[in-house]
Amino acid sequence: MKILWVKAGGLVPPDTGGKIRSYNILRELARQHAVTFFSFYAADNHDQHKDLKSIFEHVVCLPLELPIAKSSAEILNYGMHLLSPQPYGITKFCLPEVRRQVRALIDHEKYDVIVCDFMAAAGAIPWSSPVPKVLFTHNVEATIWRRHYEVAANPAWKAVSWLEWKKMESAERRYLHLANHVLTVSEADRNVFAGIIDPARLTVIPTGVDIEYFQLLAIEEKPNSIVFTGSMDWLPNEDAMVYFLDEIFPLVKKQCPDATLEIVGRKPSRKLQARAERDKDVTLTGWVEDIRPHLACGSVCIVPLRIGGGTRLKIFEAMAMAKPVVSTSVGAEGLPVESGENIFLADTAQDFADRVVSLLRNSTERTRIGSAARRLVQEKYGWPRIAQIFARTLQDVLSRAQE
């Protein structure tokens, strides 16, 4: 197949869940198919996208002069798009020049299928084109904004969250209908979208993990250590850590006074930095080149998310390293896990704290849960297998379009 893959926000470095998923699927697809990769993203002095030319048949990238996230310039930019019917997550990326370049690619090359990666790229796709179009959703984005609205305490942020929720809800409905086929990353997301379009136009692409990269390491575990991994500039991750620090960690410390927490991930906010500085047992690493040593040192991995959609790759990465995971139901939403078998799920602060403490105190239980977790992902969720499902789905879409 000749595939045009369109992605907002860039692909490398693969340091967020969405980038990791897309990068690994794309890398596997490119072994057997002709992939043109087109991406548009905030300009960066350390842009690595030129290196993708060794993987894909054709790479076209468009760096954009976008305001820094959460800056006064971005607030101004948001205000300029306030009256747009499109959510800001789409309008900030899908500028006229982006749309022109996508159209130029389609006019000059014959593609079998176009993949719109994430809803953020949907505003750049020429949906009237006769080329079959597949929308690859990594989340139900409207659900994320609804959950932001539900937990927001700041009135201004609550108003923004409500507005983006309603705009995204409308955008998802529109683009789901325009796409020939829609991919989700979980049955839960599929069930939401099945209320909008024909379920026959929906396919679940399971979450995967690089089981060769994420393996057990010969690194000694630090006693009573808790670890969280994730991009800290993604708001659900920041909310999760503030929630854990304010409501769960004090309960853990009551039972386990020497417990420590390491938060591993890029760009922690000033709010989170200030919160962590108040506790000597909390460490913020910022960006790290390799998260595996941090996972290996941890006794327990946590995913206390209250907001989210799609699936959390961080859970599969920890499981692949045989680490016990405690998560909220939202954090593990859409993953084929079973509480008490290969993970622990807890949805109140007290239950979450109790699960963490019980694992910290019981090395045998940590080993049991971690070993079962490793077996699950090793047997079923390597990226080559996931990419096969993806390619087979694209081929089916192409075949139906040719009937």
PDB file of C-alpha atoms in Angstrom, residues 106-385:
ATOM      1  CA  ILE A 106      -2.517  14.495  -2.733  1.00  0.00           C
ATOM      2  CA  ASP A 107      -2.570  16.360  -6.042  1.00  0.00           C
ATOM      3  CA  HIS A 108       0.951  15.227  -6.989  1.00  0.00           C
ATOM      4  CA  GLU A 109       0.970  11.632  -5.695  1.00  0.00           C
ATOM      5  CA  LYS A 110      -1.495   8.776  -5.881  1.00  0.00           C
ATOM      6  CA  TYR A 111      -2.106   7.320  -2.415  1.00  0.00           C
ATOM      7  CA  ASP A 112      -4.111   4.248  -1.545  1.00  0.00           C
ATOM      8  CA  VAL A 113      -5.166   5.573   1.845  1.00  0.00           C
ATOM      9  CA  ILE A 114      -4.763   8.649   4.063  1.00  0.00           C
ATOM     10  CA  VAL A 115      -4.340   8.216   7.813  1.00  0.00           C
ATOM     11  CA  CYS A 116      -5.353  11.188   9.958  1.00  0.00           C
ATOM     12  CA  ASP A 117      -3.410  10.624  13.181  1.00  0.00           C
ATOM     13  CA  PHE A 118      -5.220  12.173  16.174  1.00  0.00           C
ATOM     14  CA  MET A 119      -8.175  14.518  15.995  1.00  0.00           C
ATOM     15  CA  ALA A 120      -5.754  17.475  16.046  1.00  0.00           C
ATOM     16  CA  ALA A 121      -4.846  16.797  12.394  1.00  0.00           C
ATOM     17  CA  ALA A 122      -8.441  16.540  11.183  1.00  0.00           C
ATOM     18  CA  GLY A 123      -8.652  20.201  10.193  1.00  0.00           C
ATOM     19  CA  ALA A 124      -5.864  19.686   7.652  1.00  0.00           C
ATOM     20  CA  ILE A 125      -7.403  16.740   5.806  1.00  0.00           C
ATOM     21  CA  PRO A 126      -9.186  17.400   2.470  1.00  0.00           C
ATOM     22  CA  TRP A 127     -12.175  15.245   3.365  1.00  0.00           C
ATOM     23  CA  SER A 128     -13.743  15.686  -0.078  1.00  0.00           C
ATOM     24  CA  SER A 129     -10.828  13.838  -1.693  1.00  0.00           C
ATOM     25  CA  PRO A 130     -11.755  10.456  -3.212  1.00  0.00           C
ATOM     26  CA  VAL A 131      -8.788   8.787  -1.467  1.00  0.00           C
ATOM     27  CA  PRO A 132     -10.062   6.572   1.403  1.00  0.00           C
ATOM     28  CA  LYS A 133      -9.467   8.281   4.731  1.00  0.00           C
ATOM     29  CA  VAL A 134      -8.909   6.596   8.107  1.00  0.00           C
ATOM     30  CA  LEU A 135      -9.170   8.570  11.345  1.00  0.00           C
ATOM     31  CA  PHE A 136      -6.821   7.164  14.006  1.00  0.00           C
ATOM     32  CA  THR A 137      -8.129   8.312  17.394  1.00  0.00           C
ATOM     33  CA  HIS A 138      -5.971   7.767  20.467  1.00  0.00           C
ATOM     34  CA  ASN A 139      -8.630   9.076  22.862  1.00  0.00           C
ATOM     35  CA  VAL A 140     -12.192  10.266  22.992  1.00  0.00           C
ATOM     36  CA  GLU A 141     -10.996  13.847  23.200  1.00  0.00           C
ATOM     37  CA  ALA A 142     -14.369  15.211  24.293  1.00  0.00           C
ATOM     38  CA  THR A 143     -14.317  12.863  27.264  1.00  0.00           C
ATOM     39  CA  ILE A 144     -10.947  14.253  28.366  1.00  0.00           C
ATOM     40  CA  TRP A 145     -12.302  17.801  28.278  1.00  0.00           C
ATOM     41  CA  ARG A 146     -15.467  16.751  30.103  1.00  0.00           C
ATOM     42  CA  ARG A 147     -13.344  15.245  32.868  1.00  0.00           C
ATOM     43  CA  HIS A 148     -11.255  18.422  33.027  1.00  0.00           C
ATOM     44  CA  TYR A 149     -14.490  20.353  33.497  1.00  0.00           C
ATOM     45  CA  GLU A 150     -15.681  17.990  36.211  1.00  0.00           C
ATOM     46  CA  VAL A 151     -12.537  18.242  38.359  1.00  0.00           C
ATOM     47  CA  ALA A 152     -11.603  21.896  37.689  1.00  0.00           C
ATOM     48  CA  ALA A 153     -11.621  24.166  40.732  1.00  0.00           C
ATOM     49  CA  ASN A 154     -10.496  27.375  39.015  1.00  0.00           C
ATOM     50  CA  PRO A 155     -13.595  29.108  37.523  1.00  0.00           C
ATOM     51  CA  ALA A 156     -11.738  30.353  34.424  1.00  0.00           C
ATOM     52  CA  TRP A 157     -10.269  26.925  33.696  1.00  0.00           C
ATOM     53  CA  LYS A 158     -13.678  25.344  34.302  1.00  0.00           C
ATOM     54  CA  ALA A 159     -15.212  27.676  31.694  1.00  0.00           C
ATOM     55  CA  VAL A 160     -12.444  26.920  29.167  1.00  0.00           C
ATOM     56  CA  SER A 161     -12.834  23.186  29.777  1.00  0.00           C
ATOM     57  CA  TRP A 162     -16.586  23.366  29.213  1.00  0.00           C
ATOM     58  CA  LEU A 163     -16.136  25.293  25.968  1.00  0.00           C
ATOM     59  CA  GLU A 164     -13.469  22.927  24.627  1.00  0.00           C
ATOM     60  CA  TRP A 165     -15.568  19.922  25.669  1.00  0.00           C
ATOM     61  CA  LYS A 166     -18.556  21.126  23.654  1.00  0.00           C
ATOM     62  CA  LYS A 167     -16.460  22.171  20.653  1.00  0.00           C
ATOM     63  CA  MET A 168     -14.582  18.867  20.643  1.00  0.00           C
ATOM     64  CA  GLU A 169     -17.797  16.903  20.981  1.00  0.00           C
ATOM     65  CA  SER A 170     -19.095  18.603  17.827  1.00  0.00           C
ATOM     66  CA  ALA A 171     -15.784  18.160  15.975  1.00  0.00           C
ATOM     67  CA  GLU A 172     -15.539  14.462  16.811  1.00  0.00           C
ATOM     68  CA  ARG A 173     -19.064  13.882  15.587  1.00  0.00           C
ATOM     69  CA  ARG A 174     -18.312  15.695  12.326  1.00  0.00           C
ATOM     70  CA  TYR A 175     -15.012  13.970  11.525  1.00  0.00           C
ATOM     71  CA  LEU A 176     -16.242  10.529  12.530  1.00  0.00           C
ATOM     72  CA  HIS A 177     -18.933  10.860   9.880  1.00  0.00           C
ATOM     73  CA  LEU A 178     -16.481  12.179   7.263  1.00  0.00           C
ATOM     74  CA  ALA A 179     -13.934   9.362   7.670  1.00  0.00           C
ATOM     75  CA  ASN A 180     -14.281   6.114   5.726  1.00  0.00           C
ATOM     76  CA  HIS A 181     -13.153   4.236   8.806  1.00  0.00           C
ATOM     77  CA  VAL A 182     -12.246   5.076  12.398  1.00  0.00           C
ATOM     78  CA  LEU A 183      -9.643   3.414  14.607  1.00  0.00           C
ATOM     79  CA  THR A 184      -9.763   3.472  18.391  1.00  0.00           C
ATOM     80  CA  VAL A 185      -7.271   2.192  20.948  1.00  0.00           C
ATOM     81  CA  SER A 186      -9.788   0.546  23.274  1.00  0.00           C
ATOM     82  CA  GLU A 187     -13.194  -1.106  23.360  1.00  0.00           C
ATOM     83  CA  ALA A 188     -14.342   1.649  25.711  1.00  0.00           C
ATOM     84  CA  ASP A 189     -13.564   4.316  23.102  1.00  0.00           C
ATOM     85  CA  ARG A 190     -15.153   2.192  20.385  1.00  0.00           C
ATOM     86  CA  ASN A 191     -18.346   1.918  22.412  1.00  0.00           C
ATOM     87  CA  VAL A 192     -18.541   5.710  22.723  1.00  0.00           C
ATOM     88  CA  PHE A 193     -18.095   6.234  18.993  1.00  0.00           C
ATOM     89  CA  ALA A 194     -20.531   3.410  18.186  1.00  0.00           C
ATOM     90  CA  GLY A 195     -23.232   5.734  19.475  1.00  0.00           C
ATOM     91  CA  ILE A 196     -22.325   8.189  16.701  1.00  0.00           C
ATOM     92  CA  ILE A 197     -21.479   6.090  13.600  1.00  0.00           C
ATOM     93  CA  ASP A 198     -22.088   2.562  12.347  1.00  0.00           C
ATOM     94  CA  PRO A 199     -20.019   0.171  14.513  1.00  0.00           C
ATOM     95  CA  ALA A 200     -18.954  -1.607  11.312  1.00  0.00           C
ATOM     96  CA  ARG A 201     -16.835   1.472  10.554  1.00  0.00           C
ATOM     97  CA  LEU A 202     -14.908   1.109  13.813  1.00  0.00           C
ATOM     98  CA  THR A 203     -11.871  -1.052  14.572  1.00  0.00           C
ATOM     99  CA  VAL A 204      -9.918  -1.336  17.819  1.00  0.00           C
ATOM    100  CA  ILE A 205      -6.125  -1.161  17.498  1.00  0.00           C
ATOM    101  CA  PRO A 206      -4.796  -2.535  20.807  1.00  0.00           C
ATOM    102  CA  THR A 207      -2.103  -0.746  22.751  1.00  0.00           C
ATOM    103  CA  GLY A 208       1.352  -2.268  22.326  1.00  0.00           C
ATOM    104  CA  VAL A 209       4.747  -2.146  23.957  1.00  0.00           C
ATOM    105  CA  ASP A 210       8.322  -2.757  22.853  1.00  0.00           C
ATOM    106  CA  ILE A 211       8.888  -5.980  24.803  1.00  0.00           C
ATOM    107  CA  GLU A 212      12.528  -6.164  23.705  1.00  0.00           C
ATOM    108  CA  TYR A 213      13.291  -2.659  24.990  1.00  0.00           C
ATOM    109  CA  PHE A 214      11.266  -2.845  28.190  1.00  0.00           C
ATOM    110  CA  GLN A 215      12.663  -5.864  29.986  1.00  0.00           C
ATOM    111  CA  LEU A 216      13.762  -6.707  33.505  1.00  0.00           C
ATOM    112  CA  LEU A 217      16.996  -4.866  34.335  1.00  0.00           C
ATOM    113  CA  ALA A 218      19.677  -5.959  36.764  1.00  0.00           C
ATOM    114  CA  ILE A 219      19.166  -2.863  38.904  1.00  0.00           C
ATOM    115  CA  GLU A 220      18.462  -3.118  42.604  1.00  0.00           C
ATOM    116  CA  GLU A 221      15.058  -1.889  43.684  1.00  0.00           C
ATOM    117  CA  LYS A 222      15.001   1.034  46.095  1.00  0.00           C
ATOM    118  CA  PRO A 223      12.964   0.088  49.191  1.00  0.00           C
ATOM    119  CA  ASN A 224       9.586   1.795  49.605  1.00  0.00           C
ATOM    120  CA  SER A 225       9.965   3.759  46.374  1.00  0.00           C
ATOM    121  CA  ILE A 226       7.023   4.831  44.240  1.00  0.00           C
ATOM    122  CA  VAL A 227       7.431   5.959  40.642  1.00  0.00           C
ATOM    123  CA  PHE A 228       5.235   7.731  38.112  1.00  0.00           C
ATOM    124  CA  THR A 229       6.212   8.196  34.458  1.00  0.00           C
ATOM    125  CA  GLY A 230       4.598  10.472  31.937  1.00  0.00           C
ATOM    126  CA  SER A 231       4.815  13.765  30.074  1.00  0.00           C
ATOM    127  CA  MET A 232       4.165  16.332  32.754  1.00  0.00           C
ATOM    128  CA  ASP A 233       3.024  18.936  30.221  1.00  0.00           C
ATOM    129  CA  TRP A 234      -0.042  16.758  29.549  1.00  0.00           C
ATOM    130  CA  LEU A 235      -2.698  18.134  31.885  1.00  0.00           C
ATOM    131  CA  PRO A 236      -4.181  14.780  32.987  1.00  0.00           C
ATOM    132  CA  ASN A 237      -0.720  13.721  34.208  1.00  0.00           C
ATOM    133  CA  GLU A 238      -0.244  16.942  36.147  1.00  0.00           C
ATOM    134  CA  ASP A 239      -3.701  16.591  37.684  1.00  0.00           C
ATOM    135  CA  ALA A 240      -2.882  12.998  38.652  1.00  0.00           C
ATOM    136  CA  MET A 241       0.284  14.014  40.466  1.00  0.00           C
ATOM    137  CA  VAL A 242      -1.286  16.949  42.281  1.00  0.00           C
ATOM    138  CA  TYR A 243      -4.104  14.622  43.364  1.00  0.00           C
ATOM    139  CA  PHE A 244      -1.630  11.971  44.526  1.00  0.00           C
ATOM    140  CA  LEU A 245       0.543  14.457  46.428  1.00  0.00           C
ATOM    141  CA  ASP A 246      -2.379  16.213  48.099  1.00  0.00           C
ATOM    142  CA  GLU A 247      -4.682  13.301  48.897  1.00  0.00           C
ATOM    143  CA  ILE A 248      -2.931   9.936  48.606  1.00  0.00           C
ATOM    144  CA  PHE A 249       0.749  10.362  49.490  1.00  0.00           C
ATOM    145  CA  PRO A 250       0.006  11.673  53.027  1.00  0.00           C
ATOM    146  CA  LEU A 251      -2.027   8.497  53.654  1.00  0.00           C
ATOM    147  CA  VAL A 252       0.862   6.379  52.370  1.00  0.00           C
ATOM    148  CA  LYS A 253       3.325   8.226  54.625  1.00  0.00           C
ATOM    149  CA  LYS A 254       1.183   7.571  57.701  1.00  0.00           C
ATOM    150  CA  GLN A 255       1.699   3.842  57.220  1.00  0.00           C
ATOM    151  CA  CYS A 256       5.112   3.964  55.543  1.00  0.00           C
ATOM    152  CA  PRO A 257       7.022   7.077  56.736  1.00  0.00           C
ATOM    153  CA  ASP A 258      10.108   6.430  54.585  1.00  0.00           C
ATOM    154  CA  ALA A 259       8.161   6.104  51.321  1.00  0.00           C
ATOM    155  CA  THR A 260       9.515   8.186  48.445  1.00  0.00           C
ATOM    156  CA  LEU A 261       7.993   9.346  45.172  1.00  0.00           C
ATOM    157  CA  GLU A 262       9.831   9.931  41.894  1.00  0.00           C
ATOM    158  CA  ILE A 263       7.962  11.727  39.106  1.00  0.00           C
ATOM    159  CA  VAL A 264       9.678  11.027  35.790  1.00  0.00           C
ATOM    160  CA  GLY A 265       8.703  13.101  32.788  1.00  0.00           C
ATOM    161  CA  ARG A 266       9.342  16.210  30.778  1.00  0.00           C
ATOM    162  CA  LYS A 267       8.312  19.784  31.544  1.00  0.00           C
ATOM    163  CA  PRO A 268       6.767  19.678  35.024  1.00  0.00           C
ATOM    164  CA  SER A 269       4.821  22.868  35.649  1.00  0.00           C
ATOM    165  CA  ARG A 270       5.848  25.534  38.149  1.00  0.00           C
ATOM    166  CA  LYS A 271       2.810  24.539  40.190  1.00  0.00           C
ATOM    167  CA  LEU A 272       4.032  20.954  40.447  1.00  0.00           C
ATOM    168  CA  GLN A 273       7.611  22.044  41.095  1.00  0.00           C
ATOM    169  CA  ALA A 274       6.463  24.236  43.968  1.00  0.00           C
ATOM    170  CA  ARG A 275       4.379  21.404  45.373  1.00  0.00           C
ATOM    171  CA  ALA A 276       7.278  18.927  45.179  1.00  0.00           C
ATOM    172  CA  GLU A 277       9.713  21.348  46.827  1.00  0.00           C
ATOM    173  CA  ARG A 278       7.632  21.187  49.985  1.00  0.00           C
ATOM    174  CA  ASP A 279       8.381  17.471  50.444  1.00  0.00           C
ATOM    175  CA  LYS A 280      11.946  16.145  50.643  1.00  0.00           C
ATOM    176  CA  ASP A 281      10.712  12.672  49.707  1.00  0.00           C
ATOM    177  CA  VAL A 282       9.426  13.815  46.299  1.00  0.00           C
ATOM    178  CA  THR A 283      11.758  14.034  43.288  1.00  0.00           C
ATOM    179  CA  LEU A 284      10.961  15.601  39.921  1.00  0.00           C
ATOM    180  CA  THR A 285      13.409  14.411  37.268  1.00  0.00           C
ATOM    181  CA  GLY A 286      12.192  16.433  34.304  1.00  0.00           C
ATOM    182  CA  TRP A 287      13.081  14.960  30.917  1.00  0.00           C
ATOM    183  CA  VAL A 288      15.205  11.807  30.978  1.00  0.00           C
ATOM    184  CA  GLU A 289      16.776  10.016  28.044  1.00  0.00           C
ATOM    185  CA  ASP A 290      15.806   6.564  29.334  1.00  0.00           C
ATOM    186  CA  ILE A 291      12.958   5.875  31.763  1.00  0.00           C
ATOM    187  CA  ARG A 292      13.868   2.205  32.262  1.00  0.00           C
ATOM    188  CA  PRO A 293      16.373   2.669  35.122  1.00  0.00           C
ATOM    189  CA  HIS A 294      13.811   4.776  36.956  1.00  0.00           C
ATOM    190  CA  LEU A 295      11.147   2.101  36.524  1.00  0.00           C
ATOM    191  CA  ALA A 296      13.569  -0.612  37.579  1.00  0.00           C
ATOM    192  CA  CYS A 297      14.486   1.209  40.808  1.00  0.00           C
ATOM    193  CA  GLY A 298      10.871   1.698  41.802  1.00  0.00           C
ATOM    194  CA  SER A 299       9.083  -0.736  44.086  1.00  0.00           C
ATOM    195  CA  VAL A 300       5.625   0.247  42.837  1.00  0.00           C
ATOM    196  CA  CYS A 301       4.455   2.156  39.766  1.00  0.00           C
ATOM    197  CA  ILE A 302       1.387   4.361  40.083  1.00  0.00           C
ATOM    198  CA  VAL A 303      -1.160   5.763  37.613  1.00  0.00           C
ATOM    199  CA  PRO A 304      -3.596   7.842  39.701  1.00  0.00           C
ATOM    200  CA  LEU A 305      -5.314   9.500  36.732  1.00  0.00           C
ATOM    201  CA  ARG A 306      -8.713  11.126  37.163  1.00  0.00           C
ATOM    202  CA  ILE A 307      -8.823  12.501  33.616  1.00  0.00           C
ATOM    203  CA  GLY A 308      -8.048  10.694  30.403  1.00  0.00           C
ATOM    204  CA  GLY A 309      -9.153   8.676  27.430  1.00  0.00           C
ATOM    205  CA  GLY A 310      -7.632   6.100  25.133  1.00  0.00           C
ATOM    206  CA  THR A 311      -5.116   3.875  26.899  1.00  0.00           C
ATOM    207  CA  ARG A 312      -2.006   4.465  28.974  1.00  0.00           C
ATOM    208  CA  LEU A 313       1.185   3.133  27.397  1.00  0.00           C
ATOM    209  CA  LYS A 314       2.965   3.845  30.683  1.00  0.00           C
ATOM    210  CA  ILE A 315       1.090   0.907  32.223  1.00  0.00           C
ATOM    211  CA  PHE A 316       2.222  -1.559  29.551  1.00  0.00           C
ATOM    212  CA  GLU A 317       5.802  -0.252  29.794  1.00  0.00           C
ATOM    213  CA  ALA A 318       5.877  -0.875  33.540  1.00  0.00           C
ATOM    214  CA  MET A 319       4.198  -4.269  33.089  1.00  0.00           C
ATOM    215  CA  ALA A 320       6.760  -5.276  30.465  1.00  0.00           C
ATOM    216  CA  MET A 321       9.452  -4.638  33.093  1.00  0.00           C
ATOM    217  CA  ALA A 322       7.517  -6.824  35.557  1.00  0.00           C
ATOM    218  CA  LYS A 323       6.718  -3.905  37.836  1.00  0.00           C
ATOM    219  CA  PRO A 324       3.557  -3.950  39.962  1.00  0.00           C
ATOM    220  CA  VAL A 325       1.139  -1.161  39.017  1.00  0.00           C
ATOM    221  CA  VAL A 326      -1.561   0.542  41.067  1.00  0.00           C
ATOM    222  CA  SER A 327      -3.952   2.575  38.931  1.00  0.00           C
ATOM    223  CA  THR A 328      -7.335   4.209  39.040  1.00  0.00           C
ATOM    224  CA  SER A 329      -9.990   2.719  36.783  1.00  0.00           C
ATOM    225  CA  VAL A 330      -9.651   5.799  34.566  1.00  0.00           C
ATOM    226  CA  GLY A 331      -5.894   5.269  34.360  1.00  0.00           C
ATOM    227  CA  ALA A 332      -6.264   1.678  33.189  1.00  0.00           C
ATOM    228  CA  GLU A 333      -9.372   2.336  31.097  1.00  0.00           C
ATOM    229  CA  GLY A 334      -9.424   0.317  27.903  1.00  0.00           C
ATOM    230  CA  LEU A 335      -6.554  -2.001  28.816  1.00  0.00           C
ATOM    231  CA  PRO A 336      -7.112  -5.791  29.041  1.00  0.00           C
ATOM    232  CA  VAL A 337      -6.016  -5.984  32.676  1.00  0.00           C
ATOM    233  CA  GLU A 338      -7.559  -7.669  35.708  1.00  0.00           C
ATOM    234  CA  SER A 339      -7.340  -6.170  39.178  1.00  0.00           C
ATOM    235  CA  GLY A 340      -5.663  -8.528  41.602  1.00  0.00           C
ATOM    236  CA  GLU A 341      -4.241 -10.629  38.770  1.00  0.00           C
ATOM    237  CA  ASN A 342      -1.796  -8.382  36.889  1.00  0.00           C
ATOM    238  CA  ILE A 343      -2.557  -4.922  38.307  1.00  0.00           C
ATOM    239  CA  PHE A 344      -4.374  -3.305  41.234  1.00  0.00           C
ATOM    240  CA  LEU A 345      -7.176  -0.807  40.638  1.00  0.00           C
ATOM    241  CA  ALA A 346      -8.277   1.662  43.309  1.00  0.00           C
ATOM    242  CA  ASP A 347     -10.582   4.660  42.946  1.00  0.00           C
ATOM    243  CA  THR A 348     -10.563   6.352  46.350  1.00  0.00           C
ATOM    244  CA  ALA A 349      -7.579   7.998  47.991  1.00  0.00           C
ATOM    245  CA  GLN A 350      -7.661   5.573  50.934  1.00  0.00           C
ATOM    246  CA  ASP A 351      -7.965   2.455  48.758  1.00  0.00           C
ATOM    247  CA  PHE A 352      -5.180   3.663  46.499  1.00  0.00           C
ATOM    248  CA  ALA A 353      -2.898   4.349  49.450  1.00  0.00           C
ATOM    249  CA  ASP A 354      -3.689   0.962  51.021  1.00  0.00           C
ATOM    250  CA  ARG A 355      -2.863  -0.874  47.779  1.00  0.00           C
ATOM    251  CA  VAL A 356       0.438   0.963  47.427  1.00  0.00           C
ATOM    252  CA  VAL A 357       1.415   0.291  51.045  1.00  0.00           C
ATOM    253  CA  SER A 358       0.486  -3.400  50.867  1.00  0.00           C
ATOM    254  CA  LEU A 359       2.763  -3.812  47.836  1.00  0.00           C
ATOM    255  CA  LEU A 360       5.602  -1.849  49.408  1.00  0.00           C
ATOM    256  CA  ARG A 361       5.470  -4.194  52.414  1.00  0.00           C
ATOM    257  CA  ASN A 362       5.194  -7.455  50.457  1.00  0.00           C
ATOM    258  CA  SER A 363       7.953  -8.323  47.977  1.00  0.00           C
ATOM    259  CA  THR A 364       6.345 -11.693  47.181  1.00  0.00           C
ATOM    260  CA  GLU A 365       3.141  -9.972  46.083  1.00  0.00           C
ATOM    261  CA  ARG A 366       5.100  -7.462  44.018  1.00  0.00           C
ATOM    262  CA  THR A 367       6.812 -10.332  42.221  1.00  0.00           C
ATOM    263  CA  ARG A 368       3.536 -12.187  41.630  1.00  0.00           C
ATOM    264  CA  ILE A 369       1.741  -9.194  40.134  1.00  0.00           C
ATOM    265  CA  GLY A 370       4.785  -8.083  38.129  1.00  0.00           C
ATOM    266  CA  SER A 371       5.406 -11.529  36.642  1.00  0.00           C
ATOM    267  CA  ALA A 372       1.765 -11.909  35.581  1.00  0.00           C
ATOM    268  CA  ALA A 373       1.896  -8.442  34.033  1.00  0.00           C
ATOM    269  CA  ARG A 374       5.014  -9.263  32.019  1.00  0.00           C
ATOM    270  CA  ARG A 375       3.452 -12.492  30.716  1.00  0.00           C
ATOM    271  CA  LEU A 376       0.347 -10.648  29.521  1.00  0.00           C
ATOM    272  CA  VAL A 377       2.145  -8.073  27.387  1.00  0.00           C
ATOM    273  CA  GLN A 378       4.830 -10.476  26.182  1.00  0.00           C
ATOM    274  CA  GLU A 379       2.308 -12.951  24.806  1.00  0.00           C
ATOM    275  CA  LYS A 380      -0.102 -10.548  23.097  1.00  0.00           C
ATOM    276  CA  TYR A 381       1.006  -6.945  22.794  1.00  0.00           C
ATOM    277  CA  GLY A 382       4.327  -6.576  20.961  1.00  0.00           C
ATOM    278  CA  TRP A 383       4.327  -3.798  18.328  1.00  0.00           C
ATOM    279  CA  PRO A 384       4.846  -6.080  15.279  1.00  0.00           C
ATOM    280  CA  ARG A 385       1.587  -7.863  16.087  1.00  0.00           C
TER     281      ARG A 385
END
